[in-house]
PDB file of C-alpha atoms and ligand atoms in Angstrom:
ATOM      1  CA  MET N   1       0.000   0.000   0.000  1.00 91.00           C
ATOM      2  CA  GLY N   2       1.200   3.490  -0.829  1.00 96.00           C
ATOM      3  CA  ILE N   3       1.746   6.221   1.757  1.00 98.00           C
ATOM      4  CA  ILE N   4      -1.149   8.109   0.112  1.00 98.00           C
ATOM      5  CA  GLU N   5      -4.121   6.165  -1.253  1.00 98.00           C
ATOM      6  CA  PHE N   6      -7.149   7.728  -2.954  1.00 98.00           C
ATOM      7  CA  ASP N   7      -9.913   5.294  -3.748  1.00 98.00           C
ATOM      8  CA  LYS N   8     -12.729   6.657  -5.971  1.00 98.00           C
ATOM      9  CA  VAL N   9     -12.723   9.975  -4.133  1.00 98.00           C
ATOM     10  CA  SER N  10     -15.469  12.439  -5.009  1.00 98.00           C
ATOM     11  CA  TYR N  11     -16.097  15.802  -3.452  1.00 98.00           C
ATOM     12  CA  SER N  12     -18.270  18.854  -4.030  1.00 97.00           C
ATOM     13  CA  TYR N  13     -18.432  22.052  -1.997  1.00 96.00           C
ATOM     14  CA  ALA N  14     -21.726  22.665  -0.201  1.00 91.00           C
ATOM     15  CA  ALA N  15     -22.323  25.859  -2.188  1.00 88.00           C
ATOM     16  CA  HIS N  16     -22.360  23.869  -5.448  1.00 87.00           C
ATOM     17  CA  ALA N  17     -23.437  20.436  -4.316  1.00 86.00           C
ATOM     18  CA  ASP N  18     -24.368  19.404  -7.855  1.00 88.00           C
ATOM     19  CA  LYS N  19     -20.905  20.123  -9.243  1.00 90.00           C
ATOM     20  CA  PRO N  20     -18.226  17.580  -8.332  1.00 95.00           C
ATOM     21  CA  VAL N  21     -14.838  19.213  -7.837  1.00 97.00           C
ATOM     22  CA  LEU N  22     -13.209  15.805  -7.447  1.00 98.00           C
ATOM     23  CA  ASP N  23     -14.863  13.150  -9.538  1.00 97.00           C
ATOM     24  CA  GLY N  24     -13.786   9.604  -8.716  1.00 97.00           C
ATOM     25  CA  VAL N  25     -10.070  10.158  -8.138  1.00 98.00           C
ATOM     26  CA  THR N  26      -8.118   6.933  -7.588  1.00 97.00           C
ATOM     27  CA  LEU N  27      -4.370   7.084  -7.144  1.00 97.00           C
ATOM     28  CA  SER N  28      -1.547   5.806  -5.047  1.00 97.00           C
ATOM     29  CA  VAL N  29       1.706   7.479  -4.029  1.00 98.00           C
ATOM     30  CA  GLU N  30       4.619   5.338  -2.880  1.00 98.00           C
ATOM     31  CA  LYS N  31       6.618   6.253   0.210  1.00 98.00           C
ATOM     32  CA  GLY N  32       9.595   8.390  -0.758  1.00 98.00           C
ATOM     33  CA  ASP N  33       8.180   9.277  -4.150  1.00 98.00           C
ATOM     34  CA  PHE N  34       8.114  12.757  -5.695  1.00 98.00           C
ATOM     35  CA  ILE N  35       4.945  13.522  -7.584  1.00 98.00           C
ATOM     36  CA  ALA N  36       3.735  16.679  -9.298  1.00 98.00           C
ATOM     37  CA  ILE N  37       0.091  17.566  -9.853  1.00 98.00           C
ATOM     38  CA  ILE N  38      -0.602  19.877 -12.764  1.00 97.00           C
ATOM     39  CA  GLY N  39      -3.839  21.129 -14.273  1.00 96.00           C
ATOM     40  CA  SER N  40      -5.454  24.415 -15.252  1.00 94.00           C
ATOM     41  CA  ASN N  41      -7.147  26.744 -12.766  1.00 94.00           C
ATOM     42  CA  GLY N  42     -10.161  25.187 -11.109  1.00 95.00           C
ATOM     43  CA  SER N  43      -9.269  21.633 -12.107  1.00 97.00           C
ATOM     44  CA  GLY N  44      -9.381  20.551  -8.442  1.00 97.00           C
ATOM     45  CA  LYS N  45      -5.690  20.516  -7.465  1.00 98.00           C
ATOM     46  CA  SER N  46      -6.040  22.382  -4.165  1.00 97.00           C
ATOM     47  CA  THR N  47      -9.128  20.406  -3.231  1.00 98.00           C
ATOM     48  CA  PHE N  48      -7.157  17.237  -3.928  1.00 98.00           C
ATOM     49  CA  ALA N  49      -4.242  18.465  -1.773  1.00 98.00           C
ATOM     50  CA  LYS N  50      -6.511  19.294   1.155  1.00 98.00           C
ATOM     51  CA  HIS N  51      -7.803  15.738   1.169  1.00 98.00           C
ATOM     52  CA  ILE N  52      -4.331  14.385   1.925  1.00 98.00           C
ATOM     53  CA  ASN N  53      -4.085  15.946   5.372  1.00 96.00           C
ATOM     54  CA  ALA N  54      -7.785  15.844   6.197  1.00 97.00           C
ATOM     55  CA  LEU N  55      -8.507  19.548   5.733  1.00 97.00           C
ATOM     56  CA  ILE N  56     -11.315  18.174   3.566  1.00 97.00           C
ATOM     57  CA  VAL N  57     -12.818  14.690   3.743  1.00 98.00           C
ATOM     58  CA  PRO N  58     -14.430  12.946   0.767  1.00 98.00           C
ATOM     59  CA  ASN N  59     -18.178  12.892   0.109  1.00 97.00           C
ATOM     60  CA  ALA N  60     -17.668   9.494  -1.434  1.00 97.00           C
ATOM     61  CA  GLY N  61     -14.696   7.141  -1.589  1.00 98.00           C
ATOM     62  CA  LYS N  62     -11.777   6.936   0.792  1.00 98.00           C
ATOM     63  CA  VAL N  63      -8.426   8.584   1.477  1.00 98.00           C
ATOM     64  CA  LEU N  64      -5.727   6.811   3.466  1.00 98.00           C
ATOM     65  CA  THR N  65      -2.725   8.887   4.503  1.00 98.00           C
ATOM     66  CA  ALA N  66       0.071   6.863   6.065  1.00 98.00           C
ATOM     67  CA  GLY N  67      -2.527   4.114   6.321  1.00 98.00           C
ATOM     68  CA  LEU N  68      -4.918   6.324   8.316  1.00 98.00           C
ATOM     69  CA  ASP N  69      -8.490   6.984   7.177  1.00 98.00           C
ATOM     70  CA  THR N  70      -8.884  10.756   6.864  1.00 98.00           C
ATOM     71  CA  ALA N  71     -12.629  10.478   7.489  1.00 98.00           C
ATOM     72  CA  ASN N  72     -11.952   9.382  11.072  1.00 98.00           C
ATOM     73  CA  ASP N  73     -12.084  12.563  13.240  1.00 96.00           C
ATOM     74  CA  GLU N  74      -9.973  10.989  15.933  1.00 97.00           C
ATOM     75  CA  LEU N  75      -7.034  10.535  13.567  1.00 97.00           C
ATOM     76  CA  VAL N  76      -6.835  14.112  12.293  1.00 95.00           C
ATOM     77  CA  PHE N  77      -3.869  15.170  14.462  1.00 92.00           C
ATOM     78  CA  GLU N  78      -1.969  12.013  13.705  1.00 94.00           C
ATOM     79  CA  ILE N  79      -2.632  12.444   9.990  1.00 96.00           C
ATOM     80  CA  ARG N  80      -1.362  16.025  10.101  1.00 94.00           C
ATOM     81  CA  SER N  81       1.777  14.929  11.900  1.00 92.00           C
ATOM     82  CA  HIS N  82       2.451  12.650   8.910  1.00 96.00           C
ATOM     83  CA  ALA N  83       1.490  15.113   6.176  1.00 97.00           C
ATOM     84  CA  GLY N  84       2.342  18.801   6.344  1.00 95.00           C
ATOM     85  CA  MET N  85       1.185  21.419   3.881  1.00 96.00           C
ATOM     86  CA  VAL N  86       2.725  24.595   2.473  1.00 96.00           C
ATOM     87  CA  PHE N  87       0.407  27.028   0.707  1.00 94.00           C
ATOM     88  CA  GLN N  88       0.756  29.496  -2.121  1.00 93.00           C
ATOM     89  CA  ASN N  89       0.731  32.761  -0.219  1.00 92.00           C
ATOM     90  CA  PRO N  90       3.758  33.034   2.092  1.00 87.00           C
ATOM     91  CA  ASP N  91       2.190  35.939   4.002  1.00 90.00           C
ATOM     92  CA  SER N  92      -0.888  33.974   4.963  1.00 87.00           C
ATOM     93  CA  GLN N  93       1.325  31.461   6.780  1.00 86.00           C
ATOM     94  CA  ILE N  94       3.075  33.952   9.051  1.00 89.00           C
ATOM     95  CA  VAL N  95       1.603  34.007  12.538  1.00 89.00           C
ATOM     96  CA  THR N  96       4.264  35.628  14.753  1.00 92.00           C
ATOM     97  CA  SER N  97       6.870  38.389  14.426  1.00 94.00           C
ATOM     98  CA  VAL N  98       9.949  36.184  14.949  1.00 96.00           C
ATOM     99  CA  VAL N  99      11.070  33.526  12.470  1.00 96.00           C
ATOM    100  CA  ALA N 100      11.964  30.922  15.130  1.00 96.00           C
ATOM    101  CA  ASP N 101       8.587  31.376  16.859  1.00 95.00           C
ATOM    102  CA  ASP N 102       6.840  30.947  13.556  1.00 94.00           C
ATOM    103  CA  VAL N 103       8.658  27.709  12.854  1.00 95.00           C
ATOM    104  CA  ALA N 104       7.837  26.526  16.396  1.00 94.00           C
ATOM    105  CA  PHE N 105       4.147  27.363  16.089  1.00 91.00           C
ATOM    106  CA  GLY N 106       2.928  23.912  15.102  1.00 86.00           C
ATOM    107  CA  LEU N 107       5.056  22.250  17.772  1.00 86.00           C
ATOM    108  CA  GLU N 108       3.730  24.579  20.458  1.00 84.00           C
ATOM    109  CA  ASN N 109       0.256  23.469  19.560  1.00 78.00           C
ATOM    110  CA  LEU N 110       1.365  19.907  20.158  1.00 77.00           C
ATOM    111  CA  ALA N 111       2.753  20.908  23.566  1.00 80.00           C
ATOM    112  CA  THR N 112       6.272  19.754  22.671  1.00 85.00           C
ATOM    113  CA  PRO N 113       8.793  20.134  25.561  1.00 90.00           C
ATOM    114  CA  TYR N 114      10.898  23.308  25.237  1.00 91.00           C
ATOM    115  CA  SER N 115      14.316  21.675  24.773  1.00 92.00           C
ATOM    116  CA  GLU N 116      12.975  19.310  22.124  1.00 93.00           C
ATOM    117  CA  MET N 117      11.211  22.203  20.424  1.00 94.00           C
ATOM    118  CA  THR N 118      14.291  24.421  20.139  1.00 95.00           C
ATOM    119  CA  LYS N 119      16.298  21.496  18.796  1.00 96.00           C
ATOM    120  CA  ARG N 120      13.723  20.767  16.140  1.00 96.00           C
ATOM    121  CA  VAL N 121      13.338  24.430  15.191  1.00 97.00           C
ATOM    122  CA  ASP N 122      17.125  24.842  14.865  1.00 97.00           C
ATOM    123  CA  ASN N 123      17.380  21.721  12.710  1.00 97.00           C
ATOM    124  CA  ALA N 124      14.487  22.773  10.498  1.00 97.00           C
ATOM    125  CA  LEU N 125      15.918  26.264   9.983  1.00 97.00           C
ATOM    126  CA  ASP N 126      19.300  24.732   9.215  1.00 96.00           C
ATOM    127  CA  THR N 127      17.747  22.405   6.615  1.00 96.00           C
ATOM    128  CA  VAL N 128      16.096  25.293   4.770  1.00 96.00           C
ATOM    129  CA  LYS N 129      19.251  27.433   5.208  1.00 95.00           C
ATOM    130  CA  MET N 130      17.509  30.120   7.234  1.00 96.00           C
ATOM    131  CA  SER N 131      19.393  29.747  10.544  1.00 97.00           C
ATOM    132  CA  ALA N 132      20.891  33.203  10.186  1.00 97.00           C
ATOM    133  CA  PHE N 133      17.389  34.690  10.140  1.00 97.00           C
ATOM    134  CA  SER N 134      16.074  32.900  13.192  1.00 97.00           C
ATOM    135  CA  ASP N 135      15.453  36.061  15.247  1.00 97.00           C
ATOM    136  CA  ARG N 136      14.295  38.267  12.392  1.00 96.00           C
ATOM    137  CA  ASN N 137      10.772  39.430  11.671  1.00 96.00           C
ATOM    138  CA  PRO N 138       9.361  37.182   8.929  1.00 95.00           C
ATOM    139  CA  ALA N 139       7.380  40.094   7.527  1.00 94.00           C
ATOM    140  CA  HIS N 140      10.673  41.639   6.362  1.00 95.00           C
ATOM    141  CA  LEU N 141      11.889  38.591   4.438  1.00 95.00           C
ATOM    142  CA  SER N 142      11.639  37.979   0.700  1.00 94.00           C
ATOM    143  CA  GLY N 143       8.885  35.732  -0.631  1.00 94.00           C
ATOM    144  CA  GLY N 144      11.318  32.876  -1.163  1.00 94.00           C
ATOM    145  CA  GLN N 145      12.706  33.219   2.364  1.00 95.00           C
ATOM    146  CA  LYS N 146       9.178  33.281   3.777  1.00 95.00           C
ATOM    147  CA  GLN N 147       8.360  30.067   1.946  1.00 94.00           C
ATOM    148  CA  ARG N 148      11.535  28.483   3.333  1.00 95.00           C
ATOM    149  CA  CYS N 149      10.302  29.356   6.800  1.00 96.00           C
ATOM    150  CA  SER N 150       6.879  27.855   6.039  1.00 95.00           C
ATOM    151  CA  ILE N 151       8.623  24.690   4.911  1.00 96.00           C
ATOM    152  CA  ALA N 152      10.747  24.738   8.089  1.00 96.00           C
ATOM    153  CA  GLY N 153       7.539  24.982  10.138  1.00 95.00           C
ATOM    154  CA  VAL N 154       6.312  21.815   8.477  1.00 95.00           C
ATOM    155  CA  LEU N 155       9.681  20.045   8.783  1.00 96.00           C
ATOM    156  CA  ALA N 156       9.829  20.804  12.495  1.00 95.00           C
ATOM    157  CA  MET N 157       6.898  18.420  12.904  1.00 93.00           C
ATOM    158  CA  SER N 158       8.998  15.680  11.194  1.00 93.00           C
ATOM    159  CA  PRO N 159       6.383  14.676   8.635  1.00 95.00           C
ATOM    160  CA  ASP N 160       6.735  11.814   6.130  1.00 96.00           C
ATOM    161  CA  ILE N 161       4.853  13.743   3.485  1.00 98.00           C
ATOM    162  CA  LEU N 162       5.332  17.322   2.332  1.00 98.00           C
ATOM    163  CA  ILE N 163       2.480  18.791   0.301  1.00 98.00           C
ATOM    164  CA  LEU N 164       3.229  22.045  -1.503  1.00 97.00           C
ATOM    165  CA  ASP N 165       0.294  23.819  -3.135  1.00 97.00           C
ATOM    166  CA  GLU N 166       1.783  26.170  -5.738  1.00 96.00           C
ATOM    167  CA  PRO N 167       4.548  27.254  -3.333  1.00 95.00           C
ATOM    168  CA  CYS N 168       6.298  29.320  -5.997  1.00 94.00           C
ATOM    169  CA  ALA N 169       3.331  31.062  -7.574  1.00 91.00           C
ATOM    170  CA  MET N 170       4.150  34.346  -5.840  1.00 90.00           C
ATOM    171  CA  LEU N 171       7.947  34.122  -5.986  1.00 92.00           C
ATOM    172  CA  ASP N 172      10.492  35.594  -8.366  1.00 91.00           C
ATOM    173  CA  VAL N 173      12.777  33.390 -10.487  1.00 89.00           C
ATOM    174  CA  ARG N 174      15.503  33.254  -7.850  1.00 90.00           C
ATOM    175  CA  GLY N 175      13.054  32.386  -5.082  1.00 92.00           C
ATOM    176  CA  ARG N 176      11.577  29.653  -7.256  1.00 92.00           C
ATOM    177  CA  ARG N 177      14.960  28.157  -8.010  1.00 91.00           C
ATOM    178  CA  GLY N 178      15.813  28.021  -4.304  1.00 93.00           C
ATOM    179  CA  ILE N 179      12.553  26.302  -3.384  1.00 94.00           C
ATOM    180  CA  ARG N 180      12.978  23.836  -6.234  1.00 93.00           C
ATOM    181  CA  ARG N 181      16.446  22.884  -5.046  1.00 94.00           C
ATOM    182  CA  LEU N 182      15.279  22.562  -1.444  1.00 96.00           C
ATOM    183  CA  VAL N 183      12.318  20.362  -2.344  1.00 97.00           C
ATOM    184  CA  ARG N 184      14.597  18.061  -4.330  1.00 96.00           C
ATOM    185  CA  GLU N 185      17.007  17.776  -1.412  1.00 96.00           C
ATOM    186  CA  LEU N 186      14.198  16.989   1.003  1.00 97.00           C
ATOM    187  CA  ASN N 187      12.930  14.259  -1.307  1.00 98.00           C
ATOM    188  CA  LYS N 188      16.435  12.810  -1.608  1.00 97.00           C
ATOM    189  CA  ALA N 189      16.566  12.725   2.179  1.00 96.00           C
ATOM    190  CA  GLY N 190      13.503  10.478   2.093  1.00 97.00           C
ATOM    191  CA  ILE N 191      10.443  12.703   2.452  1.00 98.00           C
ATOM    192  CA  THR N 192       7.509  11.989   0.136  1.00 98.00           C
ATOM    193  CA  VAL N 193       6.738  15.111  -1.911  1.00 98.00           C
ATOM    194  CA  VAL N 194       3.443  16.171  -3.497  1.00 98.00           C
ATOM    195  CA  LEU N 195       4.111  19.315  -5.497  1.00 98.00           C
ATOM    196  CA  ILE N 196       1.190  21.149  -7.028  1.00 98.00           C
ATOM    197  CA  THR N 197       2.335  23.578  -9.630  1.00 95.00           C
ATOM    198  CA  HIS N 198       1.363  25.466 -12.724  1.00 87.00           C
ATOM    199  CA  PHE N 199       4.992  25.968 -13.694  1.00 89.00           C
ATOM    200  CA  MET N 200       5.767  23.111 -16.065  1.00 91.00           C
ATOM    201  CA  GLU N 201       9.505  23.714 -15.439  1.00 88.00           C
ATOM    202  CA  GLU N 202       8.801  22.733 -11.859  1.00 91.00           C
ATOM    203  CA  ALA N 203       6.771  19.638 -12.655  1.00 95.00           C
ATOM    204  CA  VAL N 204       9.682  18.109 -14.593  1.00 94.00           C
ATOM    205  CA  ILE N 205      11.716  17.651 -11.425  1.00 93.00           C
ATOM    206  CA  ALA N 206       9.132  15.180 -10.121  1.00 96.00           C
ATOM    207  CA  ARG N 207       9.461  11.465 -10.785  1.00 97.00           C
ATOM    208  CA  LYS N 208       5.831  11.165 -11.765  1.00 97.00           C
ATOM    209  CA  VAL N 209       3.274  13.689 -12.994  1.00 97.00           C
ATOM    210  CA  PHE N 210      -0.495  13.545 -12.557  1.00 98.00           C
ATOM    211  CA  VAL N 211      -2.580  15.732 -14.850  1.00 97.00           C
ATOM    212  CA  MET N 212      -5.916  16.894 -13.426  1.00 97.00           C
ATOM    213  CA  HIS N 213      -8.808  18.112 -15.513  1.00 97.00           C
ATOM    214  CA  GLU N 214     -12.332  18.847 -14.295  1.00 97.00           C
ATOM    215  CA  GLY N 215     -11.809  16.928 -11.076  1.00 97.00           C
ATOM    216  CA  ARG N 216     -10.327  13.833 -12.664  1.00 98.00           C
ATOM    217  CA  VAL N 217      -6.820  12.513 -13.117  1.00 97.00           C
ATOM    218  CA  VAL N 218      -6.659  12.281 -16.901  1.00 97.00           C
ATOM    219  CA  LEU N 219      -3.028  11.294 -17.374  1.00 97.00           C
ATOM    220  CA  THR N 220      -0.226   9.854 -15.242  1.00 97.00           C
ATOM    221  CA  GLY N 221       3.350   9.248 -16.295  1.00 97.00           C
ATOM    222  CA  THR N 222       6.939  10.356 -16.132  1.00 96.00           C
ATOM    223  CA  PRO N 223       7.462  14.028 -16.999  1.00 95.00           C
ATOM    224  CA  LEU N 224       8.633  13.004 -20.484  1.00 93.00           C
ATOM    225  CA  GLU N 225       5.624  10.755 -21.074  1.00 95.00           C
ATOM    226  CA  VAL N 226       3.223  13.459 -19.962  1.00 96.00           C
ATOM    227  CA  PHE N 227       4.836  16.386 -21.718  1.00 95.00           C
ATOM    228  CA  THR N 228       5.199  14.641 -25.056  1.00 94.00           C
ATOM    229  CA  ASN N 229       1.456  13.936 -25.088  1.00 95.00           C
ATOM    230  CA  LYS N 230       0.669  17.063 -27.092  1.00 93.00           C
ATOM    231  CA  GLU N 231      -2.895  16.197 -27.843  1.00 95.00           C
ATOM    232  CA  LEU N 232      -3.857  15.799 -24.217  1.00 96.00           C
ATOM    233  CA  LEU N 233      -1.897  18.872 -23.114  1.00 95.00           C
ATOM    234  CA  ARG N 234      -3.769  20.934 -25.652  1.00 95.00           C
ATOM    235  CA  LYS N 235      -7.087  19.546 -24.446  1.00 95.00           C
ATOM    236  CA  VAL N 236      -6.377  20.511 -20.850  1.00 95.00           C
ATOM    237  CA  ASN N 237      -4.818  23.883 -21.750  1.00 94.00           C
ATOM    238  CA  LEU N 238      -1.268  23.164 -20.640  1.00 95.00           C
ATOM    239  CA  ASP N 239       2.049  23.716 -22.363  1.00 91.00           C
ATOM    240  CA  ALA N 240       5.129  21.523 -22.476  1.00 91.00           C
ATOM    241  CA  PRO N 241       8.034  22.936 -20.443  1.00 91.00           C
ATOM    242  CA  PHE N 242      10.450  25.240 -22.236  1.00 91.00           C
ATOM    243  CA  SER N 243      13.334  22.736 -22.048  1.00 90.00           C
ATOM    244  CA  LEU N 244      11.331  20.080 -23.903  1.00 91.00           C
ATOM    245  CA  ARG N 245      10.105  22.529 -26.550  1.00 92.00           C
ATOM    246  CA  LEU N 246      13.682  23.690 -27.012  1.00 93.00           C
ATOM    247  CA  ALA N 247      14.931  20.078 -27.330  1.00 92.00           C
ATOM    248  CA  GLU N 248      12.271  19.425 -29.977  1.00 92.00           C
ATOM    249  CA  GLU N 249      13.242  22.484 -31.983  1.00 94.00           C
ATOM    250  CA  LEU N 250      16.918  21.487 -31.792  1.00 94.00           C
ATOM    251  CA  ILE N 251      16.106  17.950 -32.967  1.00 94.00           C
ATOM    252  CA  LYS N 252      14.098  19.391 -35.881  1.00 95.00           C
ATOM    253  CA  ARG N 253      17.171  21.364 -36.880  1.00 95.00           C
ATOM    254  CA  GLY N 254      19.386  18.299 -36.774  1.00 94.00           C
ATOM    255  CA  VAL N 255      21.044  18.720 -33.391  1.00 92.00           C
ATOM    256  CA  ALA N 256      21.627  15.294 -31.876  1.00 90.00           C
ATOM    257  CA  VAL N 257      20.065  15.835 -28.456  1.00 91.00           C
ATOM    258  CA  SER N 258      17.441  13.460 -27.057  1.00 88.00           C
ATOM    259  CA  GLU N 259      13.896  14.433 -26.351  1.00 88.00           C
ATOM    260  CA  ILE N 260      14.315  15.624 -22.817  1.00 82.00           C
ATOM    261  CA  ALA N 261      12.114  17.352 -20.284  1.00 79.00           C
ATOM    262  CA  ARG N 262      14.572  18.382 -17.569  1.00 86.00           C
ATOM    263  CA  PRO N 263      16.592  21.537 -18.231  1.00 87.00           C
ATOM    264  CA  GLU N 264      19.702  20.215 -16.425  1.00 86.00           C
ATOM    265  CA  GLU N 265      19.825  17.104 -18.609  1.00 88.00           C
ATOM    266  CA  LEU N 266      19.409  19.135 -21.767  1.00 90.00           C
ATOM    267  CA  LYS N 267      22.200  21.418 -20.626  1.00 91.00           C
ATOM    268  CA  GLU N 268      24.464  18.408 -19.995  1.00 92.00           C
ATOM    269  CA  GLU N 269      23.737  16.920 -23.412  1.00 91.00           C
ATOM    270  CA  LEU N 270      24.450  20.204 -25.144  1.00 93.00           C
ATOM    271  CA  CYS N 271      27.670  20.649 -23.208  1.00 93.00           C
ATOM    272  CA  ARG N 272      28.761  17.122 -24.150  1.00 91.00           C
ATOM    273  CA  LEU N 273      27.922  17.734 -27.797  1.00 90.00           C
ATOM    274  CA  TYR N 274      29.739  21.023 -28.060  1.00 90.00           C
ATOM    275  CA  SER N 275      32.570  20.409 -25.653  1.00 87.00           C
ATOM    276  CA  THR N 276      35.885  21.007 -27.424  1.00 77.00           C
ATOM    277  CA  LYS N 277      37.821  18.623 -25.175  1.00 68.00           C
TER     278      LYS N 277
HETATM  279  N1  ADP B 301     -14.317  26.901  -0.658  1.00 55.57           N
HETATM  280  C1  ADP B 301     -14.931  26.683  -1.824  1.00 55.57           C
HETATM  281  N2  ADP B 301     -16.273  26.783  -1.953  1.00 55.57           N
HETATM  282  C2  ADP B 301     -16.891  26.569  -3.134  1.00 55.57           C
HETATM  283  N3  ADP B 301     -16.250  26.232  -4.282  1.00 55.57           N
HETATM  284  C3  ADP B 301     -14.922  26.118  -4.214  1.00 55.57           C
HETATM  285  C4  ADP B 301     -14.176  26.336  -3.004  1.00 55.57           C
HETATM  286  N4  ADP B 301     -12.866  26.150  -3.254  1.00 55.57           N
HETATM  287  C5  ADP B 301     -12.771  25.822  -4.575  1.00 55.57           C
HETATM  288  N5  ADP B 301     -14.000  25.796  -5.147  1.00 55.57           N
HETATM  289  C6  ADP B 301     -14.267  25.469  -6.553  1.00 55.57           C
HETATM  290  O1  ADP B 301     -13.815  24.154  -6.795  1.00 55.57           O
HETATM  291  C7  ADP B 301     -13.197  24.074  -8.083  1.00 55.57           C
HETATM  292  C8  ADP B 301     -11.790  23.541  -7.941  1.00 55.57           C
HETATM  293  O2  ADP B 301     -11.044  24.424  -7.152  1.00 55.57           O
HETATM  294  P1  ADP B 301      -9.559  24.142  -6.688  1.00 55.57           P
HETATM  295  O3  ADP B 301      -9.496  22.829  -6.012  1.00 55.57           O
HETATM  296  O4  ADP B 301      -9.126  25.335  -5.911  1.00 55.57           O
HETATM  297  O5  ADP B 301      -8.799  24.041  -8.085  1.00 55.57           O
HETATM  298  P2  ADP B 301      -7.292  24.428  -8.481  1.00 55.57           P
HETATM  299  O6  ADP B 301      -6.470  24.380  -7.241  1.00 55.57           O
HETATM  300  O7  ADP B 301      -6.919  23.384  -9.494  1.00 55.57           O
HETATM  301  O8  ADP B 301      -7.338  25.783  -9.100  1.00 55.57           O
HETATM  302  C9  ADP B 301     -13.283  25.449  -8.695  1.00 55.57           C
HETATM  303  O9  ADP B 301     -14.383  25.493  -9.540  1.00 55.57           O
HETATM  304  C10 ADP B 301     -13.491  26.346  -7.499  1.00 55.57           C
HETATM  305  O10 ADP B 301     -14.227  27.478  -7.844  1.00 55.57           O
HETATM  306 MG1   MG B 302      -5.227  25.761  -6.304  1.00 55.57          MG
END
């Protein structure tokens, strides 16, 4: 069994009870995996994400997170200790005026002993490379730094699963690059990552991509499998990432690169091809 299991999950918001926002979603995420969820606005990505840590429970079907049924009220805290979530707007996640306090916030709610708490906060800040900012006011940080602190707040709870709902949507290029690198490192260290994104460049760093459309998962595959499916991408209003489009144009012009979705790999191939050594 995967660490996240969705079995025929359907959901509609009370205000529009006749309109399913999730429509029979079945999927499984293996422990330690890195998945990306893509899909146009309103396709149900955030609603999907909120099901993982029991912020929303299904109207029909079942969600198991770390083997725990999210519909069971008594398991909510345990579920959230397994699966932590980072949201789009870094400002909406700031609750105090000191970075370290902000990172400790979730632990305080769990009544963690002080010495254990400071240790965990220090470690989390170290992991996201924000130790030097520990006594600063988070309001004065850049968007990327704020998101690092939000991630630290989740890491301090030592979750198995990190869910990021468009964490880079409000960041500049540099902030995005930093978050991307951090998320990759965290996954390498063993944490299961669910990254929701509308930046295709970001989705390519996942091992597996799920495409959502009108509340359903309409395609699953490796980034290359998904992004070379032009017909489907067009249907769901998504583009292939720039690196893949560039590789295709180069191939058309006779450059011997492979069809590739990840920018780093394309860069390596081009360097190999044109290296003078
Ligand atoms: N709190 C809510 N109440 C009513 N409808 C909502 C609510 N949140 C989202 N929706 C609707 O559900 C659909 C899917 O939304 P969402 O899960 O946020 O999609 P995405 O994250 O892919 O943009 C949209 O049509 C949206 O308007
Ligand atoms: Mg959303």
